Amino acid sequence: MTRVGQTISHYTITGELGRGGMGLIYEAKDTRLDRSVALKFLPDELLRSTAAKDRFQREARAASALSHPNICVVHDIGEHEGDPFMVMERLEGSTLDEKIRSSSLDTKELIDTSIQIAKGLEAAHSRGIIHRDIKPTNIFVTHDGFVKILDFGLAKLAKNQDVAPEDRPTELTGAGALLGTVKYLSPEQALNRPVDQRSDLFSLGLVFYQMATGEHPFEEDNSVGTINALINKEPPPIGQKTGRVPSGFVKIVNRLLAKDPDERYQNASELLEDLEAISSGGTIAGPRLTERFNPRILLPVLTVVTILAFLSAPWWNSPPPSSQPTLNRLALLPLSYKGPPDRSNVATMLPALLFESLRSNSGLEVVSFDTSRSYAPEEEYALVATELSADWVLKGSL
């Protein structure tokens, strides 16, 4: 359903700017202040999801608590006929992902963009807000070179932070939920361990590496391999990919990508100090990283590989006999878990990985996992099928 041409509150929608898994963004005219703004709505398929609505509210509250040139401004939040919407500053330019894909960044642009992102993160972290989904598609570069961090939908409040109650983003996810984008998870996120601002800095290291080389250092053919690489492997040396990056920047990226949070920069201020040093022609000292392997992840990886192999077997992809009805839409529920607490990350990883595998390999339409994971693992099949218009409902235990 398009909203172009509608007037919502005092905003007249004039066009569509973009759409993604968690939002539809429109250009609109603020008739009161006579300015152009961006309106963000939830996709129609997520409007029935309490978790998705909570995340949407969380994004608005977290971003509106921050006032910084390198963070996208949220002006207002409202609701129209039961649909929540967010009013943001209208940005003109492209995402960092689009910029990386279209052309390489020269050294000055690389360092300047990195400094601006770090400044935005420093501002968020100083308010006790951890982003948890730093990636190129959540970073916007305007036509005049200003960098803006977007999408605080997964943000959480760091422990022991003195932030006013009205500024605190509320928690929306249950225990054991795997948050973030697989390719940009920190090792501690992938293992479902507690995270702090250093997790954002690891994700930022992945972004910096991609800005410098045009490639992701840990991306594999599937999510299982990517997670294993994030946890256990070291990135290919940047010098093997390109010779145009300053050695100081290489040291910064290596430190950001340390598997152990204690070996990374401990805050964005430390990172900024080094970035500004190399920007002015100075030098920095960076730690040497060593190859490491974590045998504790072996069982989770083997478990996931076994299940994905099962799902990709020929019988799964075979078309149904002509005498049978065609069943095309599947909903995947969270797994119930009974086992040692230190292995609960397996149950956390599996549903997200299964969702990706089913969506790309099964030939089925798969209900967004942001929607289906709001149901309990033991929910009745019939209820889920009816509410999500699903032909198949897949649930299980571990």
Short mmCIF file of N, CA and C in Angstrom, two decimals, residues 43-210:
data_model
loop_
_atom_site.label_atom_id
_atom_site.label_comp_id
_atom_site.label_asym_id
_atom_site.label_seq_id
_atom_site.Cartn_x
_atom_site.Cartn_y
_atom_site.Cartn_z
N PRO A 43 6.67 -1.60 7.66
CA PRO A 43 6.05 -2.32 6.54
C PRO A 43 4.74 -2.95 6.98
N ASP A 44 3.82 -3.13 6.05
CA ASP A 44 2.50 -3.67 6.38
C ASP A 44 2.58 -5.01 7.10
N GLU A 45 3.53 -5.87 6.70
CA GLU A 45 3.59 -7.21 7.28
C GLU A 45 4.04 -7.20 8.74
N LEU A 46 4.60 -6.07 9.21
CA LEU A 46 5.06 -6.01 10.59
C LEU A 46 4.10 -5.28 11.51
N LEU A 47 3.00 -4.77 10.96
CA LEU A 47 2.08 -3.98 11.77
C LEU A 47 1.40 -4.80 12.86
N ARG A 48 1.33 -6.14 12.65
CA ARG A 48 0.72 -6.99 13.68
C ARG A 48 1.72 -7.49 14.70
N SER A 49 2.97 -7.13 14.53
CA SER A 49 4.02 -7.62 15.42
C SER A 49 4.26 -6.62 16.55
N THR A 50 3.99 -7.03 17.77
CA THR A 50 4.25 -6.17 18.93
C THR A 50 5.74 -5.87 19.05
N ALA A 51 6.57 -6.90 18.79
CA ALA A 51 8.03 -6.71 18.89
C ALA A 51 8.51 -5.66 17.89
N ALA A 52 7.98 -5.70 16.66
CA ALA A 52 8.40 -4.73 15.64
C ALA A 52 7.98 -3.32 16.03
N LYS A 53 6.77 -3.18 16.58
CA LYS A 53 6.30 -1.86 17.00
C LYS A 53 7.14 -1.34 18.16
N ASP A 54 7.48 -2.23 19.07
CA ASP A 54 8.33 -1.82 20.20
C ASP A 54 9.69 -1.37 19.71
N ARG A 55 10.24 -2.10 18.74
CA ARG A 55 11.54 -1.71 18.19
C ARG A 55 11.45 -0.35 17.52
N PHE A 56 10.36 -0.10 16.83
CA PHE A 56 10.15 1.17 16.14
C PHE A 56 10.12 2.32 17.15
N GLN A 57 9.37 2.12 18.25
CA GLN A 57 9.31 3.13 19.31
C GLN A 57 10.69 3.33 19.93
N ARG A 58 11.42 2.25 20.09
CA ARG A 58 12.75 2.31 20.68
C ARG A 58 13.69 3.15 19.81
N GLU A 59 13.62 2.95 18.49
CA GLU A 59 14.46 3.72 17.58
C GLU A 59 14.19 5.21 17.74
N ALA A 60 12.90 5.58 17.79
CA ALA A 60 12.55 7.00 17.91
C ALA A 60 13.06 7.59 19.22
N ARG A 61 12.87 6.85 20.31
CA ARG A 61 13.28 7.38 21.62
C ARG A 61 14.80 7.50 21.72
N ALA A 62 15.50 6.47 21.24
CA ALA A 62 16.96 6.49 21.33
C ALA A 62 17.53 7.62 20.49
N ALA A 63 17.07 7.74 19.24
CA ALA A 63 17.62 8.77 18.35
C ALA A 63 17.24 10.18 18.81
N SER A 64 16.01 10.34 19.31
CA SER A 64 15.58 11.67 19.74
C SER A 64 16.31 12.13 20.99
N ALA A 65 16.88 11.17 21.75
CA ALA A 65 17.65 11.53 22.95
C ALA A 65 19.04 12.05 22.58
N LEU A 66 19.39 11.95 21.30
CA LEU A 66 20.73 12.34 20.86
C LEU A 66 20.66 13.57 19.97
N SER A 67 21.51 14.52 20.22
CA SER A 67 21.59 15.71 19.38
C SER A 67 23.04 15.88 18.96
N HIS A 68 23.33 15.49 17.73
CA HIS A 68 24.71 15.54 17.25
C HIS A 68 24.70 15.64 15.73
N PRO A 69 25.62 16.39 15.13
CA PRO A 69 25.63 16.56 13.67
C PRO A 69 25.80 15.26 12.91
N ASN A 70 26.35 14.22 13.54
CA ASN A 70 26.59 12.96 12.83
C ASN A 70 25.58 11.88 13.19
N ILE A 71 24.43 12.29 13.71
CA ILE A 71 23.33 11.37 13.99
C ILE A 71 22.06 11.96 13.37
N CYS A 72 21.33 11.14 12.63
CA CYS A 72 20.10 11.61 11.98
C CYS A 72 19.10 12.12 13.02
N VAL A 73 18.58 13.30 12.79
CA VAL A 73 17.67 13.94 13.74
C VAL A 73 16.26 13.35 13.61
N VAL A 74 15.67 12.99 14.75
CA VAL A 74 14.27 12.59 14.79
C VAL A 74 13.48 13.76 15.36
N HIS A 75 12.58 14.32 14.55
CA HIS A 75 11.81 15.49 14.97
C HIS A 75 10.59 15.12 15.81
N ASP A 76 9.94 14.02 15.45
CA ASP A 76 8.64 13.74 16.08
C ASP A 76 8.28 12.28 15.86
N ILE A 77 7.30 11.81 16.60
CA ILE A 77 6.75 10.46 16.40
C ILE A 77 5.24 10.56 16.57
N GLY A 78 4.51 9.77 15.80
CA GLY A 78 3.06 9.83 15.88
C GLY A 78 2.43 8.52 15.44
N GLU A 79 1.11 8.54 15.29
CA GLU A 79 0.38 7.35 14.86
C GLU A 79 -0.78 7.78 13.98
N HIS A 80 -0.98 7.04 12.90
CA HIS A 80 -2.07 7.35 11.97
C HIS A 80 -2.85 6.08 11.70
N GLU A 81 -4.11 6.06 12.13
CA GLU A 81 -4.99 4.90 11.95
C GLU A 81 -4.33 3.62 12.44
N GLY A 82 -3.67 3.72 13.59
CA GLY A 82 -3.04 2.55 14.19
C GLY A 82 -1.63 2.27 13.71
N ASP A 83 -1.15 3.00 12.70
CA ASP A 83 0.20 2.80 12.16
C ASP A 83 1.15 3.83 12.76
N PRO A 84 2.18 3.39 13.49
CA PRO A 84 3.14 4.35 14.02
C PRO A 84 4.01 4.93 12.91
N PHE A 85 4.41 6.17 13.06
CA PHE A 85 5.34 6.77 12.10
C PHE A 85 6.33 7.67 12.83
N MET A 86 7.45 7.91 12.18
CA MET A 86 8.53 8.70 12.75
C MET A 86 8.86 9.82 11.76
N VAL A 87 9.09 11.01 12.27
CA VAL A 87 9.43 12.15 11.43
C VAL A 87 10.91 12.46 11.62
N MET A 88 11.67 12.39 10.52
CA MET A 88 13.12 12.58 10.58
C MET A 88 13.55 13.69 9.64
N GLU A 89 14.78 14.15 9.83
CA GLU A 89 15.31 15.14 8.90
C GLU A 89 15.44 14.50 7.51
N ARG A 90 15.20 15.28 6.51
CA ARG A 90 15.31 14.83 5.12
C ARG A 90 16.76 14.92 4.69
N LEU A 91 17.35 13.78 4.34
CA LEU A 91 18.74 13.73 3.93
C LEU A 91 18.84 13.48 2.43
N GLU A 92 19.77 14.14 1.78
CA GLU A 92 20.01 13.93 0.36
C GLU A 92 21.43 13.44 0.16
N GLY A 93 21.56 12.29 -0.48
CA GLY A 93 22.87 11.69 -0.69
C GLY A 93 22.70 10.20 -0.90
N SER A 94 23.53 9.40 -0.24
CA SER A 94 23.44 7.95 -0.41
C SER A 94 23.95 7.27 0.86
N THR A 95 23.59 6.01 1.03
CA THR A 95 24.14 5.26 2.15
C THR A 95 25.61 4.97 1.88
N LEU A 96 26.33 4.70 2.95
CA LEU A 96 27.75 4.35 2.79
C LEU A 96 27.89 3.08 1.96
N ASP A 97 26.95 2.16 2.10
CA ASP A 97 26.98 0.93 1.31
C ASP A 97 26.93 1.24 -0.18
N GLU A 98 26.03 2.14 -0.57
CA GLU A 98 25.92 2.52 -1.98
C GLU A 98 27.20 3.22 -2.45
N LYS A 99 27.76 4.02 -1.58
CA LYS A 99 28.97 4.76 -1.93
C LYS A 99 30.15 3.81 -2.14
N ILE A 100 30.28 2.80 -1.25
CA ILE A 100 31.36 1.83 -1.38
C ILE A 100 31.21 1.02 -2.67
N ARG A 101 29.98 0.66 -3.00
CA ARG A 101 29.73 -0.14 -4.19
C ARG A 101 29.99 0.63 -5.49
N SER A 102 29.71 1.92 -5.45
CA SER A 102 29.79 2.70 -6.70
C SER A 102 31.19 3.20 -7.00
N SER A 103 32.01 3.43 -5.98
CA SER A 103 33.36 3.95 -6.22
C SER A 103 34.22 3.76 -4.99
N SER A 104 35.53 3.78 -5.20
CA SER A 104 36.45 3.67 -4.07
C SER A 104 36.62 5.04 -3.41
N LEU A 105 36.88 5.03 -2.11
CA LEU A 105 37.08 6.27 -1.37
C LEU A 105 38.56 6.63 -1.41
N ASP A 106 38.88 7.89 -1.72
CA ASP A 106 40.28 8.29 -1.65
C ASP A 106 40.68 8.42 -0.19
N THR A 107 41.98 8.59 0.06
CA THR A 107 42.48 8.57 1.44
C THR A 107 41.83 9.65 2.30
N LYS A 108 41.72 10.87 1.78
CA LYS A 108 41.12 11.96 2.56
C LYS A 108 39.67 11.64 2.91
N GLU A 109 38.92 11.15 1.93
CA GLU A 109 37.52 10.82 2.16
C GLU A 109 37.39 9.67 3.15
N LEU A 110 38.28 8.68 3.04
CA LEU A 110 38.28 7.54 3.95
C LEU A 110 38.46 7.99 5.39
N ILE A 111 39.46 8.82 5.65
CA ILE A 111 39.76 9.27 7.01
C ILE A 111 38.66 10.20 7.52
N ASP A 112 38.22 11.13 6.68
CA ASP A 112 37.20 12.09 7.11
C ASP A 112 35.89 11.39 7.46
N THR A 113 35.48 10.44 6.61
CA THR A 113 34.25 9.69 6.88
C THR A 113 34.38 8.89 8.17
N SER A 114 35.54 8.28 8.36
CA SER A 114 35.76 7.48 9.58
C SER A 114 35.67 8.34 10.83
N ILE A 115 36.26 9.54 10.77
CA ILE A 115 36.22 10.45 11.93
C ILE A 115 34.79 10.84 12.25
N GLN A 116 33.99 11.14 11.23
CA GLN A 116 32.62 11.56 11.48
C GLN A 116 31.78 10.43 12.09
N ILE A 117 31.96 9.21 11.59
CA ILE A 117 31.21 8.09 12.18
C ILE A 117 31.62 7.91 13.64
N ALA A 118 32.92 7.98 13.90
CA ALA A 118 33.40 7.81 15.27
C ALA A 118 32.85 8.90 16.19
N LYS A 119 32.73 10.11 15.68
CA LYS A 119 32.17 11.20 16.49
C LYS A 119 30.71 10.94 16.83
N GLY A 120 29.96 10.43 15.85
CA GLY A 120 28.56 10.10 16.12
C GLY A 120 28.42 9.01 17.16
N LEU A 121 29.26 7.96 17.04
CA LEU A 121 29.23 6.88 18.03
C LEU A 121 29.66 7.38 19.40
N GLU A 122 30.66 8.25 19.43
CA GLU A 122 31.11 8.81 20.71
C GLU A 122 29.95 9.52 21.41
N ALA A 123 29.17 10.27 20.64
CA ALA A 123 28.02 10.99 21.21
C ALA A 123 26.98 10.02 21.76
N ALA A 124 26.69 8.95 21.00
CA ALA A 124 25.72 7.97 21.47
C ALA A 124 26.22 7.26 22.72
N HIS A 125 27.47 6.83 22.68
CA HIS A 125 28.03 6.10 23.83
C HIS A 125 28.11 6.98 25.07
N SER A 126 28.36 8.28 24.88
CA SER A 126 28.43 9.18 26.03
C SER A 126 27.07 9.33 26.71
N ARG A 127 26.00 9.06 25.96
CA ARG A 127 24.64 9.08 26.52
C ARG A 127 24.22 7.69 27.00
N GLY A 128 25.16 6.75 26.96
CA GLY A 128 24.87 5.40 27.44
C GLY A 128 24.11 4.56 26.44
N ILE A 129 24.10 4.94 25.16
CA ILE A 129 23.34 4.20 24.14
C ILE A 129 24.29 3.42 23.23
N ILE A 130 24.08 2.11 23.18
CA ILE A 130 24.84 1.22 22.30
C ILE A 130 23.98 0.92 21.08
N HIS A 131 24.52 1.13 19.89
CA HIS A 131 23.72 1.01 18.67
C HIS A 131 23.36 -0.44 18.35
N ARG A 132 24.33 -1.34 18.32
CA ARG A 132 24.19 -2.78 18.09
C ARG A 132 23.86 -3.18 16.65
N ASP A 133 23.85 -2.23 15.72
CA ASP A 133 23.63 -2.60 14.31
C ASP A 133 24.38 -1.65 13.39
N ILE A 134 25.63 -1.39 13.72
CA ILE A 134 26.47 -0.52 12.87
C ILE A 134 26.85 -1.29 11.61
N LYS A 135 26.51 -0.73 10.46
CA LYS A 135 26.81 -1.35 9.15
C LYS A 135 26.68 -0.26 8.09
N PRO A 136 27.22 -0.49 6.90
CA PRO A 136 27.21 0.57 5.88
C PRO A 136 25.82 1.06 5.49
N THR A 137 24.80 0.20 5.53
CA THR A 137 23.46 0.66 5.16
C THR A 137 22.83 1.53 6.23
N ASN A 138 23.40 1.53 7.43
CA ASN A 138 22.89 2.39 8.51
C ASN A 138 23.73 3.65 8.69
N ILE A 139 24.55 3.94 7.69
CA ILE A 139 25.35 5.17 7.71
C ILE A 139 25.08 5.91 6.40
N PHE A 140 24.72 7.18 6.51
CA PHE A 140 24.32 7.97 5.35
C PHE A 140 25.35 9.08 5.12
N VAL A 141 25.71 9.30 3.86
CA VAL A 141 26.63 10.37 3.50
C VAL A 141 25.88 11.35 2.61
N THR A 142 25.74 12.59 3.06
CA THR A 142 25.01 13.59 2.29
C THR A 142 25.87 14.08 1.13
N HIS A 143 25.21 14.80 0.21
CA HIS A 143 25.92 15.30 -0.96
C HIS A 143 27.08 16.23 -0.59
N ASP A 144 26.96 16.92 0.55
CA ASP A 144 28.03 17.84 0.95
C ASP A 144 29.01 17.20 1.92
N GLY A 145 28.95 15.85 2.05
CA GLY A 145 29.97 15.13 2.80
C GLY A 145 29.71 14.92 4.28
N PHE A 146 28.54 15.31 4.77
CA PHE A 146 28.23 15.06 6.17
C PHE A 146 27.78 13.62 6.36
N VAL A 147 28.26 13.00 7.43
CA VAL A 147 27.94 11.61 7.72
C VAL A 147 26.91 11.55 8.84
N LYS A 148 25.88 10.71 8.66
CA LYS A 148 24.81 10.57 9.64
C LYS A 148 24.61 9.09 9.97
N ILE A 149 24.59 8.75 11.25
CA ILE A 149 24.27 7.39 11.69
C ILE A 149 22.75 7.26 11.77
N LEU A 150 22.22 6.18 11.19
CA LEU A 150 20.77 5.93 11.15
C LEU A 150 20.40 4.73 12.00
N ASP A 151 19.10 4.54 12.18
CA ASP A 151 18.47 3.30 12.67
C ASP A 151 19.00 2.85 14.03
N PHE A 152 18.42 3.42 15.07
CA PHE A 152 18.74 3.00 16.44
C PHE A 152 17.70 2.00 16.95
N GLY A 153 17.12 1.22 16.04
CA GLY A 153 16.07 0.28 16.42
C GLY A 153 16.52 -0.85 17.32
N LEU A 154 17.82 -1.16 17.33
CA LEU A 154 18.33 -2.22 18.19
C LEU A 154 19.14 -1.66 19.36
N ALA A 155 19.08 -0.33 19.54
CA ALA A 155 19.90 0.29 20.57
C ALA A 155 19.50 -0.19 21.96
N LYS A 156 20.47 -0.22 22.86
CA LYS A 156 20.20 -0.55 24.25
C LYS A 156 21.00 0.38 25.14
N LEU A 157 20.57 0.49 26.38
CA LEU A 157 21.24 1.33 27.35
C LEU A 157 22.36 0.56 28.01
N ALA A 158 23.56 1.13 27.99
CA ALA A 158 24.69 0.49 28.66
C ALA A 158 24.47 0.48 30.16
N LYS A 159 25.05 -0.50 30.85
CA LYS A 159 24.92 -0.59 32.30
C LYS A 159 25.65 0.57 32.96
N ASN A 160 25.14 0.93 34.13
CA ASN A 160 25.79 1.93 34.97
C ASN A 160 25.88 3.30 34.30
N GLN A 161 24.88 3.61 33.47
CA GLN A 161 24.87 4.91 32.83
C GLN A 161 23.79 5.77 33.47
N ASP A 162 24.14 7.01 33.77
CA ASP A 162 23.21 7.94 34.40
C ASP A 162 22.50 8.74 33.32
N VAL A 163 21.39 8.18 32.83
CA VAL A 163 20.63 8.83 31.77
C VAL A 163 19.22 9.06 32.29
N ALA A 164 18.67 10.20 31.97
CA ALA A 164 17.32 10.53 32.44
C ALA A 164 16.33 9.47 31.99
N PRO A 165 15.34 9.11 32.85
CA PRO A 165 14.40 8.03 32.50
C PRO A 165 13.70 8.24 31.18
N GLU A 166 13.36 9.50 30.87
CA GLU A 166 12.64 9.73 29.61
C GLU A 166 13.51 9.49 28.39
N ASP A 167 14.86 9.47 28.59
CA ASP A 167 15.78 9.25 27.48
C ASP A 167 16.18 7.80 27.34
N ARG A 168 15.73 6.94 28.25
CA ARG A 168 16.18 5.56 28.23
C ARG A 168 15.40 4.76 27.18
N PRO A 169 16.09 4.15 26.20
CA PRO A 169 15.38 3.28 25.25
C PRO A 169 14.94 2.02 25.96
N THR A 170 13.68 1.64 25.80
CA THR A 170 13.16 0.47 26.50
C THR A 170 13.62 -0.80 25.82
N GLU A 171 13.86 -1.85 26.62
CA GLU A 171 14.24 -3.14 26.08
C GLU A 171 13.03 -3.79 25.41
N LEU A 172 13.21 -4.37 24.25
CA LEU A 172 12.09 -5.02 23.58
C LEU A 172 12.33 -6.48 23.33
N THR A 173 13.56 -6.93 23.41
CA THR A 173 13.84 -8.31 23.03
C THR A 173 13.93 -9.20 24.24
N GLY A 174 13.47 -10.41 24.09
CA GLY A 174 13.54 -11.36 25.17
C GLY A 174 14.94 -11.93 25.32
N ALA A 175 15.14 -12.63 26.43
CA ALA A 175 16.44 -13.23 26.67
C ALA A 175 16.76 -14.22 25.56
N GLY A 176 18.01 -14.18 25.09
CA GLY A 176 18.44 -15.16 24.10
C GLY A 176 18.19 -14.75 22.67
N ALA A 177 17.68 -13.51 22.43
CA ALA A 177 17.42 -13.09 21.05
C ALA A 177 18.72 -12.64 20.41
N LEU A 178 18.98 -13.12 19.19
CA LEU A 178 20.18 -12.74 18.45
C LEU A 178 19.87 -11.46 17.69
N LEU A 179 20.54 -10.36 18.06
CA LEU A 179 20.24 -9.07 17.48
C LEU A 179 21.37 -8.62 16.56
N GLY A 180 21.00 -7.85 15.56
CA GLY A 180 22.00 -7.32 14.66
C GLY A 180 21.98 -8.02 13.31
N THR A 181 22.84 -7.57 12.41
CA THR A 181 22.98 -8.15 11.08
C THR A 181 24.16 -9.10 11.11
N VAL A 182 23.96 -10.33 10.64
CA VAL A 182 24.97 -11.39 10.81
C VAL A 182 26.35 -10.93 10.39
N LYS A 183 26.49 -10.30 9.22
CA LYS A 183 27.80 -9.92 8.70
C LYS A 183 28.51 -8.90 9.58
N TYR A 184 27.77 -8.17 10.40
CA TYR A 184 28.38 -7.09 11.18
C TYR A 184 28.27 -7.32 12.69
N LEU A 185 28.07 -8.57 13.10
CA LEU A 185 28.05 -8.89 14.52
C LEU A 185 29.46 -8.87 15.09
N SER A 186 29.58 -8.46 16.32
CA SER A 186 30.84 -8.67 17.04
C SER A 186 30.87 -10.11 17.52
N PRO A 187 32.05 -10.66 17.83
CA PRO A 187 32.10 -12.04 18.34
C PRO A 187 31.21 -12.25 19.55
N GLU A 188 31.16 -11.27 20.46
CA GLU A 188 30.33 -11.44 21.65
C GLU A 188 28.84 -11.40 21.31
N GLN A 189 28.46 -10.63 20.30
CA GLN A 189 27.06 -10.67 19.85
C GLN A 189 26.72 -12.04 19.28
N ALA A 190 27.61 -12.57 18.43
CA ALA A 190 27.37 -13.86 17.79
C ALA A 190 27.26 -14.98 18.82
N LEU A 191 27.96 -14.84 19.93
CA LEU A 191 27.92 -15.85 21.00
C LEU A 191 26.87 -15.53 22.04
N ASN A 192 26.05 -14.50 21.79
CA ASN A 192 24.96 -14.12 22.70
C ASN A 192 25.48 -13.79 24.09
N ARG A 193 26.60 -13.09 24.14
CA ARG A 193 27.16 -12.66 25.41
C ARG A 193 26.85 -11.18 25.62
N PRO A 194 26.99 -10.69 26.84
CA PRO A 194 26.73 -9.27 27.10
C PRO A 194 27.62 -8.38 26.23
N VAL A 195 27.07 -7.26 25.78
CA VAL A 195 27.82 -6.35 24.93
C VAL A 195 27.88 -4.97 25.56
N ASP A 196 28.92 -4.23 25.21
CA ASP A 196 29.02 -2.83 25.60
C ASP A 196 29.47 -2.04 24.39
N GLN A 197 29.94 -0.82 24.59
CA GLN A 197 30.29 0.03 23.45
C GLN A 197 31.38 -0.57 22.58
N ARG A 198 32.19 -1.48 23.13
CA ARG A 198 33.26 -2.08 22.34
C ARG A 198 32.72 -3.00 21.25
N SER A 199 31.49 -3.48 21.42
CA SER A 199 30.86 -4.27 20.36
C SER A 199 30.58 -3.40 19.14
N ASP A 200 30.07 -2.18 19.37
CA ASP A 200 29.88 -1.24 18.27
C ASP A 200 31.21 -0.95 17.56
N LEU A 201 32.30 -0.89 18.33
CA LEU A 201 33.59 -0.57 17.74
C LEU A 201 34.10 -1.70 16.86
N PHE A 202 33.81 -2.96 17.23
CA PHE A 202 34.17 -4.07 16.35
C PHE A 202 33.41 -3.96 15.03
N SER A 203 32.09 -3.72 15.12
CA SER A 203 31.29 -3.56 13.90
C SER A 203 31.82 -2.41 13.07
N LEU A 204 32.25 -1.34 13.73
CA LEU A 204 32.81 -0.21 13.01
C LEU A 204 34.11 -0.60 12.31
N GLY A 205 34.89 -1.48 12.94
CA GLY A 205 36.10 -1.98 12.29
C GLY A 205 35.79 -2.71 10.99
N LEU A 206 34.68 -3.47 10.98
CA LEU A 206 34.26 -4.15 9.75
C LEU A 206 33.90 -3.13 8.67
N VAL A 207 33.22 -2.06 9.10
CA VAL A 207 32.85 -1.00 8.15
C VAL A 207 34.10 -0.32 7.60
N PHE A 208 35.06 0.00 8.49
CA PHE A 208 36.31 0.64 8.04
C PHE A 208 37.06 -0.25 7.05
N TYR A 209 37.13 -1.55 7.34
CA TYR A 209 37.81 -2.49 6.45
C TYR A 209 37.14 -2.47 5.07
N GLN A 210 35.82 -2.47 5.06
CA GLN A 210 35.09 -2.47 3.80
C GLN A 210 35.27 -1.15 3.05
#
